mmCIF file of C-alpha atoms and ligand atoms in Angstrom:
data_model
loop_
_atom_site.group_PDB
_atom_site.id
_atom_site.type_symbol
_atom_site.label_atom_id
_atom_site.label_comp_id
_atom_site.label_asym_id
_atom_site.label_seq_id
_atom_site.Cartn_x
_atom_site.Cartn_y
_atom_site.Cartn_z
ATOM 1 C CA MET A 1 11.455 10.808 -8.951
ATOM 2 C CA LEU A 2 12.206 8.530 -6.036
ATOM 3 C CA GLN A 3 9.676 8.488 -3.246
ATOM 4 C CA VAL A 4 10.810 9.387 0.270
ATOM 5 C CA MET A 5 10.028 6.422 2.515
ATOM 6 C CA LEU A 6 11.519 7.592 5.786
ATOM 7 C CA GLN A 7 11.788 11.261 6.662
ATOM 8 C CA VAL A 8 13.496 12.165 9.921
ATOM 9 C CA LYS A 9 13.451 15.820 10.997
ATOM 10 C CA GLY A 10 14.910 17.689 13.945
ATOM 11 C CA LEU A 11 15.147 14.760 16.396
ATOM 12 C CA GLN A 12 16.238 15.661 19.895
ATOM 13 C CA THR A 13 16.829 12.732 22.224
ATOM 14 C CA PHE A 14 17.998 12.744 25.836
ATOM 15 C CA TYR A 15 19.323 10.129 28.261
ATOM 16 C CA GLY A 16 18.052 11.698 31.476
ATOM 17 C CA LYS A 17 19.465 15.229 31.414
ATOM 18 C CA SER A 18 22.181 14.389 28.922
ATOM 19 C CA GLN A 19 21.306 15.273 25.318
ATOM 20 C CA ALA A 20 22.483 12.838 22.608
ATOM 21 C CA LEU A 21 20.627 14.051 19.490
ATOM 22 C CA PHE A 22 20.583 17.758 18.632
ATOM 23 C CA GLY A 23 18.272 18.036 15.623
ATOM 24 C CA MET A 24 19.025 14.853 13.704
ATOM 25 C CA SER A 25 17.585 15.000 10.161
ATOM 26 C CA PHE A 26 17.914 12.673 7.156
ATOM 27 C CA ASP A 27 15.786 10.694 4.758
ATOM 28 C CA VAL A 28 15.687 7.346 2.971
ATOM 29 C CA GLU A 29 14.119 7.046 -0.458
ATOM 30 C CA ALA A 30 12.270 3.851 -1.414
ATOM 31 C CA GLY A 31 14.640 1.218 -2.791
ATOM 32 C CA GLN A 32 17.781 3.044 -1.617
ATOM 33 C CA VAL A 33 20.625 2.004 0.638
ATOM 34 C CA VAL A 34 21.507 4.881 2.976
ATOM 35 C CA THR A 35 24.234 4.975 5.621
ATOM 36 C CA LEU A 36 24.754 6.827 8.877
ATOM 37 C CA LEU A 37 28.489 7.364 9.318
ATOM 38 C CA GLY A 38 30.564 8.901 12.065
ATOM 39 C CA ARG A 39 32.923 8.176 14.919
ATOM 40 C CA ASN A 40 31.912 6.308 18.075
ATOM 41 C CA GLY A 41 29.543 8.086 20.424
ATOM 42 C CA MET A 42 28.213 10.547 17.822
ATOM 43 C CA GLY A 43 24.599 9.381 18.040
ATOM 44 C CA LYS A 44 24.053 6.704 15.395
ATOM 45 C CA THR A 45 22.699 4.018 17.736
ATOM 46 C CA THR A 46 20.627 6.630 19.548
ATOM 47 C CA THR A 47 19.136 7.583 16.172
ATOM 48 C CA VAL A 48 18.277 3.947 15.394
ATOM 49 C CA ASN A 49 16.779 3.445 18.850
ATOM 50 C CA SER A 50 14.773 6.658 18.417
ATOM 51 C CA LEU A 51 13.400 5.384 15.078
ATOM 52 C CA MET A 52 12.415 2.055 16.635
ATOM 53 C CA GLY A 53 10.690 3.644 19.645
ATOM 54 C CA ILE A 54 13.209 2.033 22.013
ATOM 55 C CA ILE A 55 13.976 5.509 23.327
ATOM 56 C CA LYS A 56 11.555 8.392 22.858
ATOM 57 C CA PRO A 57 12.826 11.628 21.306
ATOM 58 C CA SER A 58 11.509 14.738 23.022
ATOM 59 C CA LYS A 59 11.265 16.744 19.778
ATOM 60 C CA GLY A 60 11.153 16.156 16.047
ATOM 61 C CA SER A 61 9.317 14.086 13.509
ATOM 62 C CA ILE A 62 9.696 10.606 12.007
ATOM 63 C CA LEU A 63 7.485 10.004 8.976
ATOM 64 C CA LEU A 64 7.320 6.511 7.495
ATOM 65 C CA ASP A 65 5.457 6.740 4.178
ATOM 66 C CA ASP A 66 3.976 10.020 5.440
ATOM 67 C CA ILE A 67 2.705 8.505 8.701
ATOM 68 C CA GLN A 68 4.061 9.871 11.982
ATOM 69 C CA ILE A 69 5.625 7.059 13.986
ATOM 70 C CA LEU A 70 7.403 9.109 16.655
ATOM 71 C CA GLY A 71 5.940 8.299 20.050
ATOM 72 C CA GLN A 72 4.508 4.927 19.034
ATOM 73 C CA PRO A 73 5.517 1.770 20.910
ATOM 74 C CA SER A 74 8.237 -0.395 19.336
ATOM 75 C CA PHE A 75 5.945 -3.254 18.338
ATOM 76 C CA LYS A 76 3.667 -0.905 16.399
ATOM 77 C CA ILE A 77 6.656 0.653 14.636
ATOM 78 C CA ALA A 78 7.900 -2.836 13.742
ATOM 79 C CA ASN A 79 4.419 -3.741 12.445
ATOM 80 C CA LYS A 80 4.492 -0.636 10.228
ATOM 81 C CA GLY A 81 7.603 -1.919 8.496
ATOM 82 C CA LEU A 82 10.853 -1.081 10.295
ATOM 83 C CA GLY A 83 12.983 -4.202 10.795
ATOM 84 C CA LEU A 84 16.021 -3.883 13.067
ATOM 85 C CA VAL A 85 19.239 -5.914 13.139
ATOM 86 C CA PRO A 86 20.495 -4.581 16.477
ATOM 87 C CA GLU A 87 24.075 -3.898 17.504
ATOM 88 C CA GLY A 88 25.340 -7.074 19.202
ATOM 89 C CA ARG A 89 22.885 -9.330 17.219
ATOM 90 C CA GLN A 90 20.714 -10.285 20.252
ATOM 91 C CA VAL A 91 19.506 -13.647 18.899
ATOM 92 C CA PHE A 92 17.628 -15.871 21.356
ATOM 93 C CA PRO A 93 20.418 -17.999 22.897
ATOM 94 C CA ASN A 94 18.258 -20.955 23.928
ATOM 95 C CA LEU A 95 16.243 -21.283 20.712
ATOM 96 C CA SER A 96 17.478 -23.099 17.622
ATOM 97 C CA VAL A 97 18.196 -21.241 14.385
ATOM 98 C CA ARG A 98 14.858 -22.386 12.989
ATOM 99 C CA GLU A 99 12.987 -21.408 16.154
ATOM 100 C CA ASN A 100 14.663 -17.994 16.151
ATOM 101 C CA LEU A 101 13.344 -17.438 12.619
ATOM 102 C CA ILE A 102 9.845 -18.687 13.431
ATOM 103 C CA ALA A 103 9.717 -16.453 16.528
ATOM 104 C CA THR A 104 9.700 -13.216 14.510
ATOM 105 C CA ALA A 105 7.694 -14.370 11.466
ATOM 106 C CA SER A 106 4.904 -11.933 10.552
ATOM 107 C CA ASN A 107 3.497 -10.160 7.518
ATOM 108 C CA HIS A 108 1.650 -7.122 8.828
ATOM 109 C CA LEU A 109 1.976 -5.240 5.546
ATOM 110 C CA GLY A 110 0.488 -8.187 3.649
ATOM 111 C CA LEU A 111 3.405 -8.578 1.225
ATOM 112 C CA LYS A 112 2.545 -10.873 -1.683
ATOM 113 C CA GLN A 113 5.823 -12.770 -1.490
ATOM 114 C CA PRO A 114 6.653 -12.776 2.203
ATOM 115 C CA TRP A 115 9.952 -13.995 3.572
ATOM 116 C CA THR A 116 9.960 -17.660 4.559
ATOM 117 C CA ILE A 117 12.523 -19.736 6.414
ATOM 118 C CA GLU A 118 13.441 -21.353 3.086
ATOM 119 C CA ARG A 119 14.158 -17.949 1.517
ATOM 120 C CA VAL A 120 16.367 -17.015 4.475
ATOM 121 C CA TYR A 121 18.258 -20.312 4.037
ATOM 122 C CA GLU A 122 18.712 -19.515 0.335
ATOM 123 C CA LEU A 123 20.204 -16.146 1.252
ATOM 124 C CA PHE A 124 22.390 -17.696 3.964
ATOM 125 C CA PRO A 125 23.023 -21.409 3.195
ATOM 126 C CA GLU A 126 25.227 -21.493 6.324
ATOM 127 C CA LEU A 127 22.064 -21.233 8.432
ATOM 128 C CA LEU A 128 20.453 -24.276 6.806
ATOM 129 C CA SER A 129 23.256 -26.546 7.990
ATOM 130 C CA ARG A 130 22.911 -25.021 11.499
ATOM 131 C CA SER A 131 19.105 -25.187 11.522
ATOM 132 C CA THR A 132 18.820 -27.165 14.765
ATOM 133 C CA SER A 133 21.758 -25.517 16.577
ATOM 134 C CA MET A 134 21.014 -23.283 19.547
ATOM 135 C CA GLY A 135 21.606 -19.554 19.110
ATOM 136 C CA ASN A 136 24.375 -19.454 21.714
ATOM 137 C CA LEU A 137 26.387 -22.123 19.873
ATOM 138 C CA LEU A 138 26.661 -20.111 16.656
ATOM 139 C CA SER A 139 29.757 -18.212 15.539
ATOM 140 C CA GLY A 140 29.567 -14.406 15.428
ATOM 141 C CA GLY A 141 29.063 -14.530 11.663
ATOM 142 C CA GLU A 142 26.280 -17.104 11.897
ATOM 143 C CA GLN A 143 24.625 -15.033 14.617
ATOM 144 C CA GLN A 144 24.698 -11.961 12.394
ATOM 145 C CA MET A 145 23.204 -13.936 9.496
ATOM 146 C CA LEU A 146 20.491 -15.155 11.867
ATOM 147 C CA ALA A 147 19.875 -11.623 13.156
ATOM 148 C CA ILE A 148 19.403 -10.439 9.557
ATOM 149 C CA GLY A 149 17.171 -13.453 8.826
ATOM 150 C CA ARG A 150 15.034 -12.711 11.859
ATOM 151 C CA ALA A 151 14.574 -9.093 10.805
ATOM 152 C CA LEU A 152 13.638 -10.231 7.269
ATOM 153 C CA MET A 153 11.053 -12.648 8.684
ATOM 154 C CA THR A 154 9.129 -9.594 9.960
ATOM 155 C CA ASN A 155 8.788 -8.597 6.270
ATOM 156 C CA PRO A 156 9.998 -5.028 6.748
ATOM 157 C CA LYS A 157 9.866 -2.284 4.141
ATOM 158 C CA LEU A 158 13.013 -0.762 5.627
ATOM 159 C CA LEU A 159 15.774 -2.968 7.030
ATOM 160 C CA ILE A 160 17.989 -1.197 9.588
ATOM 161 C CA LEU A 161 21.391 -2.635 10.505
ATOM 162 C CA ASP A 162 23.339 -1.192 13.430
ATOM 163 C CA GLU A 163 26.995 -2.226 12.992
ATOM 164 C CA ALA A 164 26.381 -4.655 10.147
ATOM 165 C CA THR A 165 29.785 -6.370 10.171
ATOM 166 C CA GLU A 166 31.416 -5.328 13.461
ATOM 167 C CA GLY A 167 33.774 -7.951 14.883
ATOM 168 C CA LEU A 168 33.413 -10.339 11.943
ATOM 169 C CA ALA A 169 36.221 -12.026 9.997
ATOM 170 C CA PRO A 170 36.851 -10.635 6.479
ATOM 171 C CA LEU A 171 35.420 -13.698 4.723
ATOM 172 C CA ILE A 172 32.182 -13.558 6.718
ATOM 173 C CA ARG A 173 31.989 -9.803 6.243
ATOM 174 C CA GLU A 174 32.160 -10.385 2.498
ATOM 175 C CA LYS A 175 29.190 -12.789 2.732
ATOM 176 C CA ILE A 176 27.143 -10.212 4.634
ATOM 177 C CA TRP A 177 27.923 -7.518 2.023
ATOM 178 C CA GLN A 178 26.933 -9.920 -0.754
ATOM 179 C CA ALA A 179 23.635 -10.735 0.959
ATOM 180 C CA LEU A 180 22.900 -7.029 1.482
ATOM 181 C CA GLY A 181 23.667 -6.478 -2.206
ATOM 182 C CA HIS A 182 21.090 -9.154 -3.127
ATOM 183 C CA LEU A 183 18.533 -7.508 -0.847
ATOM 184 C CA ARG A 184 19.203 -4.107 -2.406
ATOM 185 C CA ASP A 185 18.849 -5.597 -5.909
ATOM 186 C CA SER A 186 15.510 -7.111 -4.877
ATOM 187 C CA GLY A 187 14.300 -3.564 -4.105
ATOM 188 C CA LEU A 188 14.466 -3.560 -0.301
ATOM 189 C CA SER A 189 15.302 -0.218 1.322
ATOM 190 C CA ILE A 190 18.174 -0.397 3.798
ATOM 191 C CA LEU A 191 19.546 1.945 6.468
ATOM 192 C CA LEU A 192 23.049 0.894 7.352
ATOM 193 C CA ILE A 193 25.567 1.685 10.072
ATOM 194 C CA ASP A 194 29.065 0.305 9.668
ATOM 195 C CA LYS A 195 32.699 1.380 9.739
ATOM 196 C CA ASN A 196 33.959 -0.205 6.496
ATOM 197 C CA LEU A 197 33.760 2.789 4.224
ATOM 198 C CA LYS A 198 35.146 0.958 1.187
ATOM 199 C CA ASP A 199 32.308 -1.585 1.253
ATOM 200 C CA LEU A 200 29.696 1.045 2.072
ATOM 201 C CA LEU A 201 30.742 3.177 -0.893
ATOM 202 C CA LYS A 202 30.137 0.197 -3.196
ATOM 203 C CA LEU A 203 26.773 -0.747 -1.720
ATOM 204 C CA ALA A 204 25.066 2.491 -0.729
ATOM 205 C CA ASP A 205 23.382 5.269 -2.681
ATOM 206 C CA ARG A 206 23.674 8.063 -0.126
ATOM 207 C CA HIS A 207 25.511 8.780 3.115
ATOM 208 C CA PHE A 208 24.851 10.995 6.136
ATOM 209 C CA ILE A 209 27.746 11.835 8.444
ATOM 210 C CA VAL A 210 26.701 12.269 12.060
ATOM 211 C CA GLU A 211 28.662 14.375 14.502
ATOM 212 C CA LYS A 212 27.564 15.257 18.031
ATOM 213 C CA GLY A 213 23.965 14.285 17.419
ATOM 214 C CA LEU A 214 23.266 15.854 14.044
ATOM 215 C CA VAL A 215 24.070 15.462 10.356
ATOM 216 C CA VAL A 216 27.074 17.554 9.285
ATOM 217 C CA TRP A 217 27.479 16.260 5.715
ATOM 218 C CA SER A 218 25.427 14.278 3.219
ATOM 219 C CA GLY A 219 25.971 13.118 -0.322
ATOM 220 C CA THR A 220 26.181 10.240 -2.785
ATOM 221 C CA SER A 221 28.929 7.616 -2.832
ATOM 222 C CA ASP A 222 30.612 9.561 -5.642
ATOM 223 C CA ASP A 223 30.484 12.764 -3.584
ATOM 224 C CA LEU A 224 31.993 10.996 -0.576
ATOM 225 C CA ARG A 225 34.755 9.310 -2.595
ATOM 226 C CA LYS A 226 35.884 12.753 -3.749
ATOM 227 C CA ALA A 227 35.465 14.434 -0.348
ATOM 228 C CA VAL A 228 38.812 13.392 1.096
ATOM 229 C CA LYS A 229 38.849 16.200 3.664
ATOM 230 C CA VAL A 230 35.365 15.247 4.881
ATOM 231 C CA GLN A 231 36.591 11.675 5.331
ATOM 232 C CA GLN A 232 39.628 12.901 7.282
ATOM 233 C CA ASP A 233 37.748 15.410 9.426
ATOM 234 C CA HIS A 234 34.700 13.328 10.329
ATOM 235 C CA LEU A 235 35.578 9.684 9.838
ATOM 236 C CA GLY A 236 39.206 9.785 10.940
ATOM 237 C CA LEU A 237 40.447 8.166 7.709
HETATM 238 P P1 ATP B 1 28.855 3.764 18.864
HETATM 239 O O1 ATP B 1 29.282 3.359 17.494
HETATM 240 O O2 ATP B 1 29.972 3.813 19.860
HETATM 241 O O3 ATP B 1 27.639 3.007 19.375
HETATM 242 P P2 ATP B 1 27.095 5.939 18.235
HETATM 243 O O4 ATP B 1 27.391 6.950 17.178
HETATM 244 O O5 ATP B 1 26.106 4.885 17.931
HETATM 245 O O6 ATP B 1 28.437 5.295 18.737
HETATM 246 P P3 ATP B 1 25.490 6.494 20.540
HETATM 247 O O7 ATP B 1 25.673 5.149 21.130
HETATM 248 O O8 ATP B 1 24.184 6.838 19.956
HETATM 249 O O9 ATP B 1 26.623 6.795 19.482
HETATM 250 O O10 ATP B 1 25.853 7.575 21.670
HETATM 251 C C1 ATP B 1 25.570 8.976 21.547
HETATM 252 C C2 ATP B 1 25.806 9.668 22.896
HETATM 253 O O11 ATP B 1 24.832 9.225 23.833
HETATM 254 C C3 ATP B 1 27.172 9.368 23.510
HETATM 255 O O12 ATP B 1 27.640 10.523 24.134
HETATM 256 C C4 ATP B 1 26.856 8.300 24.521
HETATM 257 O O13 ATP B 1 27.761 8.354 25.600
HETATM 258 C C5 ATP B 1 25.460 8.657 24.969
HETATM 259 N N1 ATP B 1 24.704 7.464 25.375
HETATM 260 C C6 ATP B 1 24.446 6.379 24.612
HETATM 261 N N2 ATP B 1 23.702 5.470 25.279
HETATM 262 C C7 ATP B 1 23.477 5.999 26.503
HETATM 263 C C8 ATP B 1 22.772 5.577 27.681
HETATM 264 N N3 ATP B 1 22.123 4.402 27.703
HETATM 265 N N4 ATP B 1 22.779 6.396 28.754
HETATM 266 C C9 ATP B 1 23.421 7.581 28.724
HETATM 267 N N5 ATP B 1 24.095 8.058 27.657
HETATM 268 C C10 ATP B 1 24.132 7.283 26.570
#
């Protein structure tokens, strides 16, 4: 039996008086790739920000390996093993690629084979040739590779990507999917938000469809491939 790594139950999150999550629940098993799907504005980013402690849910539970992380500050949650690749990349514009990677390097979980800059360059050879370039001079694709590299340098047990390939050219997108495939094969658990269902079906084990702040459908890639009406009703495909 697979072990549940992340268990999210009944999250309610507000922006002021306006409620965005209405009992969000899902889980990620160790070594799995899990997606949050759904149209714009349904609550996926709010869910990610709630997990990371960027915004505090008013109700619910977030267990990471059976430890409650809801209510903890972001840096403690990151130290416990959640690594975020945020929407919009957010790399440091005035640091070089190498400096960006050094800036987040840590190994709070004491992994035996921690991520190093060299390993990130092996995963993304494009970054090696841009090693001394400033963050703001990178292409969108290079920035996304760097954002993933930075998250890996924190040695997370769960990598979270919010809009993994948004705005990227097809060739670059393909490189990101390949890299995520390598990470999955190495045993890393991944929580993924993206719009490219075809690629997600190939990569992911399970999917959760979010609508108006809660999960309305969940299943495996096989289940979702067959659920044409679910795709039409909730993903607009
Ligand atoms: P997208 O793909 O467009 O980011 P999403 O599924 O990630 O969509 P969220 O960004 O989580 O959705 O938005 C969920 C709801 O919360 C929406 O109604 C949105 O308008 C609202 N919301 C998001 N951020 C804020 C904010 N900073 N202040 C107020 N309301 C917000």
